[in-house]
């Protein structure tokens, strides 16, 4: 199946990044937010990143204009009606996602493929509220979406091979490399990444080393672009805590259990970059 028009649900950090890469790759893209203020913030973010690419000479002014002409923001749910693919990137809450997919199922034509950008929820639990469980999958992007080259294609037990093939071709058209995983909590990357981040907190908690040395160790010793505590701030203390809890519930293994320091930081509102304070302090 050929994808021409893409709908993105949610224009937060991930939704805005996904909408940007879709429009840049030549897809007619409509991104929907629930409130105009959230939409304005997301659209400004996209415009800012495109302008930065133009100033760096990575994008021509014509390409910038063409990208923006393919991208439309809306707060109207009905504007998603004629999309060939809908990418959901709303809040990580199963009830909210099930509600939105129920409404989309009634709105969109039969051929429309639905995917969720969830990082930890179960795909089939969302697919089951629709009459198109065969045209339903996970498509997991990484932050920052315009930079990170990977997407995970996640097959639920109901997902058809044709849907997976369409998503492979779509990912390639976005300039991303796709890897494929079964519908298990955390898929591939978070299954490995989350215990690593939690272990870094445990190393800090137990007084083995300073946060700076833990991060420097993994950056210079293993060639990672960021140390684990800086990455945890980047992903979000609350997001990591939330994902860890879901993984712990699923696997019941101590390595997925969030350490108490993480919980206390969350209770203190030290959420990482987004709040200005996490393991490190951020200005601006
Ligand atoms: N949005 C768009 N572009 C961005 C960006 C952002 N938020 N942050 C940085 N960039 C771009 C910069 O403009 C720059 O582009 P250029 O090469 O054309 O100049 C390039 O990325 C490199 O940026 P910087 O030079 O400012 O800084 P770094 O070299 O340190 O790179 C980074 C920043 C790309 C964020 C890098 O540190 C990195 O790759 N970090 C690891 C990120 C990571 O692991 N992400 C996955 C998180 S897990 C996840 O998302 C899954 C979820 O389910 C939890």
mmCIF file with all atom_site columns, C-alpha atoms and ligand atoms in Angstrom, residues 14 45 49 52-53 56 58 119 140-148 189-190 193 225-226 231 234-235 239 243, ligand 1:
data_model
loop_
_atom_site.group_PDB
_atom_site.id
_atom_site.type_symbol
_atom_site.label_atom_id
_atom_site.label_alt_id
_atom_site.label_comp_id
_atom_site.label_asym_id
_atom_site.label_entity_id
_atom_site.label_seq_id
_atom_site.pdbx_PDB_ins_code
_atom_site.Cartn_x
_atom_site.Cartn_y
_atom_site.Cartn_z
_atom_site.occupancy
_atom_site.B_iso_or_equiv
_atom_site.pdbx_formal_charge
_atom_site.auth_seq_id
_atom_site.auth_comp_id
_atom_site.auth_asym_id
_atom_site.auth_atom_id
_atom_site.pdbx_PDB_model_num
ATOM   1  C CA  . UNK A 1 14  ? 7.877  13.372 19.810 1.00 0.00 ? 14  UNK A CA  1
ATOM   2  C CA  . UNK A 1 45  ? 9.540  24.192 17.499 1.00 0.00 ? 45  UNK A CA  1
ATOM   3  C CA  . UNK A 1 49  ? 14.564 23.605 13.826 1.00 0.00 ? 49  UNK A CA  1
ATOM   4  C CA  . UNK A 1 52  ? 18.379 26.404 12.133 1.00 0.00 ? 52  UNK A CA  1
ATOM   5  C CA  . UNK A 1 53  ? 19.036 23.841 9.381  1.00 0.00 ? 53  UNK A CA  1
ATOM   6  C CA  . UNK A 1 56  ? 23.647 25.889 8.846  1.00 0.00 ? 56  UNK A CA  1
ATOM   7  C CA  . UNK A 1 58  ? 21.806 21.804 5.690  1.00 0.00 ? 58  UNK A CA  1
ATOM   8  C CA  . UNK A 1 119 ? 7.578  3.235  24.240 1.00 0.00 ? 119 UNK A CA  1
ATOM   9  C CA  . UNK A 1 140 ? 8.627  3.706  17.867 1.00 0.00 ? 140 UNK A CA  1
ATOM   10 C CA  . UNK A 1 141 ? 10.758 6.791  17.171 1.00 0.00 ? 141 UNK A CA  1
ATOM   11 C CA  . UNK A 1 142 ? 13.686 8.095  19.242 1.00 0.00 ? 142 UNK A CA  1
ATOM   12 C CA  . UNK A 1 143 ? 14.359 11.520 20.680 1.00 0.00 ? 143 UNK A CA  1
ATOM   13 C CA  . UNK A 1 144 ? 15.420 13.835 19.037 1.00 0.00 ? 144 UNK A CA  1
ATOM   14 C CA  . UNK A 1 145 ? 13.398 12.437 16.134 1.00 0.00 ? 145 UNK A CA  1
ATOM   15 C CA  . UNK A 1 146 ? 15.007 14.512 13.344 1.00 0.00 ? 146 UNK A CA  1
ATOM   16 C CA  . UNK A 1 147 ? 18.475 13.302 14.435 1.00 0.00 ? 147 UNK A CA  1
ATOM   17 C CA  . UNK A 1 148 ? 18.043 9.683  15.546 1.00 0.00 ? 148 UNK A CA  1
ATOM   18 C CA  . UNK A 1 189 ? 15.886 -0.627 22.683 1.00 0.00 ? 189 UNK A CA  1
ATOM   19 C CA  . UNK A 1 190 ? 14.095 0.190  25.940 1.00 0.00 ? 190 UNK A CA  1
ATOM   20 C CA  . UNK A 1 193 ? 18.349 0.837  27.739 1.00 0.00 ? 193 UNK A CA  1
ATOM   21 C CA  . UNK A 1 225 ? 27.239 10.353 22.913 1.00 0.00 ? 225 UNK A CA  1
ATOM   22 C CA  . UNK A 1 226 ? 25.870 10.990 26.423 1.00 0.00 ? 226 UNK A CA  1
ATOM   23 C CA  . UNK A 1 231 ? 20.601 10.705 29.041 1.00 0.00 ? 231 UNK A CA  1
ATOM   24 C CA  . UNK A 1 234 ? 17.263 14.067 28.485 1.00 0.00 ? 234 UNK A CA  1
ATOM   25 C CA  . UNK A 1 235 ? 14.604 11.336 28.337 1.00 0.00 ? 235 UNK A CA  1
ATOM   26 C CA  . UNK A 1 239 ? 9.246  9.177  31.757 1.00 0.00 ? 239 UNK A CA  1
ATOM   27 C CA  . UNK A 1 243 ? 8.497  3.083  31.729 1.00 0.00 ? 243 UNK A CA  1
HETATM 28 N N1  . LIG B 2 .   ? 16.168 18.380 17.860 1.00 0.00 ? 1   LIG B N1  1
HETATM 29 C C1  . LIG B 2 .   ? 16.706 18.424 16.625 1.00 0.00 ? 1   LIG B C1  1
HETATM 30 N N2  . LIG B 2 .   ? 18.029 18.419 16.392 1.00 0.00 ? 1   LIG B N2  1
HETATM 31 C C2  . LIG B 2 .   ? 18.842 18.373 17.449 1.00 0.00 ? 1   LIG B C2  1
HETATM 32 C C3  . LIG B 2 .   ? 18.373 18.337 18.779 1.00 0.00 ? 1   LIG B C3  1
HETATM 33 C C4  . LIG B 2 .   ? 16.966 18.344 18.960 1.00 0.00 ? 1   LIG B C4  1
HETATM 34 N N3  . LIG B 2 .   ? 16.423 18.270 20.183 1.00 0.00 ? 1   LIG B N3  1
HETATM 35 N N4  . LIG B 2 .   ? 19.425 18.283 19.621 1.00 0.00 ? 1   LIG B N4  1
HETATM 36 C C5  . LIG B 2 .   ? 20.526 18.295 18.852 1.00 0.00 ? 1   LIG B C5  1
HETATM 37 N N5  . LIG B 2 .   ? 20.176 18.341 17.557 1.00 0.00 ? 1   LIG B N5  1
HETATM 38 C C6  . LIG B 2 .   ? 21.074 18.341 16.408 1.00 0.00 ? 1   LIG B C6  1
HETATM 39 C C7  . LIG B 2 .   ? 21.947 19.576 16.435 1.00 0.00 ? 1   LIG B C7  1
HETATM 40 O O1  . LIG B 2 .   ? 21.329 20.646 15.755 1.00 0.00 ? 1   LIG B O1  1
HETATM 41 C C8  . LIG B 2 .   ? 23.191 19.100 15.704 1.00 0.00 ? 1   LIG B C8  1
HETATM 42 O O2  . LIG B 2 .   ? 23.007 19.156 14.311 1.00 0.00 ? 1   LIG B O2  1
HETATM 43 P P1  . LIG B 2 .   ? 24.279 19.416 13.316 1.00 0.00 ? 1   LIG B P1  1
HETATM 44 O O3  . LIG B 2 .   ? 25.137 18.203 13.421 1.00 0.00 ? 1   LIG B O3  1
HETATM 45 O O4  . LIG B 2 .   ? 23.619 19.576 12.008 1.00 0.00 ? 1   LIG B O4  1
HETATM 46 O O5  . LIG B 2 .   ? 24.921 20.659 13.833 1.00 0.00 ? 1   LIG B O5  1
HETATM 47 C C9  . LIG B 2 .   ? 23.298 17.614 16.089 1.00 0.00 ? 1   LIG B C9  1
HETATM 48 O O6  . LIG B 2 .   ? 21.980 17.235 16.539 1.00 0.00 ? 1   LIG B O6  1
HETATM 49 C C10 . LIG B 2 .   ? 24.291 17.397 17.193 1.00 0.00 ? 1   LIG B C10 1
HETATM 50 O O7  . LIG B 2 .   ? 23.921 18.252 18.278 1.00 0.00 ? 1   LIG B O7  1
HETATM 51 P P2  . LIG B 2 .   ? 24.934 19.006 19.243 1.00 0.00 ? 1   LIG B P2  1
HETATM 52 O O8  . LIG B 2 .   ? 26.219 19.247 18.505 1.00 0.00 ? 1   LIG B O8  1
HETATM 53 O O9  . LIG B 2 .   ? 24.236 20.179 19.828 1.00 0.00 ? 1   LIG B O9  1
HETATM 54 O O10 . LIG B 2 .   ? 25.141 18.035 20.452 1.00 0.00 ? 1   LIG B O10 1
HETATM 55 P P3  . LIG B 2 .   ? 25.563 16.516 20.456 1.00 0.00 ? 1   LIG B P3  1
HETATM 56 O O11 . LIG B 2 .   ? 26.612 16.224 19.441 1.00 0.00 ? 1   LIG B O11 1
HETATM 57 O O12 . LIG B 2 .   ? 25.827 16.207 21.889 1.00 0.00 ? 1   LIG B O12 1
HETATM 58 O O13 . LIG B 2 .   ? 24.255 15.739 19.992 1.00 0.00 ? 1   LIG B O13 1
HETATM 59 C C11 . LIG B 2 .   ? 22.372 14.497 20.637 1.00 0.00 ? 1   LIG B C11 1
HETATM 60 C C12 . LIG B 2 .   ? 23.072 15.845 20.707 1.00 0.00 ? 1   LIG B C12 1
HETATM 61 C C13 . LIG B 2 .   ? 21.985 14.187 19.179 1.00 0.00 ? 1   LIG B C13 1
HETATM 62 C C14 . LIG B 2 .   ? 21.120 14.594 21.473 1.00 0.00 ? 1   LIG B C14 1
HETATM 63 C C15 . LIG B 2 .   ? 23.385 13.393 21.148 1.00 0.00 ? 1   LIG B C15 1
HETATM 64 O O14 . LIG B 2 .   ? 23.899 13.774 22.399 1.00 0.00 ? 1   LIG B O14 1
HETATM 65 C C16 . LIG B 2 .   ? 22.760 12.041 21.266 1.00 0.00 ? 1   LIG B C16 1
HETATM 66 O O15 . LIG B 2 .   ? 22.633 11.319 20.303 1.00 0.00 ? 1   LIG B O15 1
HETATM 67 N N6  . LIG B 2 .   ? 22.366 11.674 22.510 1.00 0.00 ? 1   LIG B N6  1
HETATM 68 C C17 . LIG B 2 .   ? 21.731 10.411 22.793 1.00 0.00 ? 1   LIG B C17 1
HETATM 69 C C18 . LIG B 2 .   ? 20.250 10.541 22.469 1.00 0.00 ? 1   LIG B C18 1
HETATM 70 C C19 . LIG B 2 .   ? 19.535 9.254  22.689 1.00 0.00 ? 1   LIG B C19 1
HETATM 71 O O16 . LIG B 2 .   ? 20.072 8.262  23.142 1.00 0.00 ? 1   LIG B O16 1
HETATM 72 N N7  . LIG B 2 .   ? 18.251 9.268  22.362 1.00 0.00 ? 1   LIG B N7  1
HETATM 73 C C20 . LIG B 2 .   ? 17.374 8.127  22.582 1.00 0.00 ? 1   LIG B C20 1
HETATM 74 C C21 . LIG B 2 .   ? 16.663 8.320  23.873 1.00 0.00 ? 1   LIG B C21 1
HETATM 75 S S1  . LIG B 2 .   ? 15.645 6.936  24.243 1.00 0.00 ? 1   LIG B S1  1
HETATM 76 C C22 . LIG B 2 .   ? 14.217 7.245  23.428 1.00 0.00 ? 1   LIG B C22 1
HETATM 77 O O17 . LIG B 2 .   ? 14.004 8.253  22.805 1.00 0.00 ? 1   LIG B O17 1
HETATM 78 C C23 . LIG B 2 .   ? 13.177 6.176  23.556 1.00 0.00 ? 1   LIG B C23 1
HETATM 79 C C24 . LIG B 2 .   ? 12.053 6.570  24.445 1.00 0.00 ? 1   LIG B C24 1
HETATM 80 O O18 . LIG B 2 .   ? 11.065 5.600  24.346 1.00 0.00 ? 1   LIG B O18 1
HETATM 81 C C25 . LIG B 2 .   ? 12.459 6.734  25.891 1.00 0.00 ? 1   LIG B C25 1
#
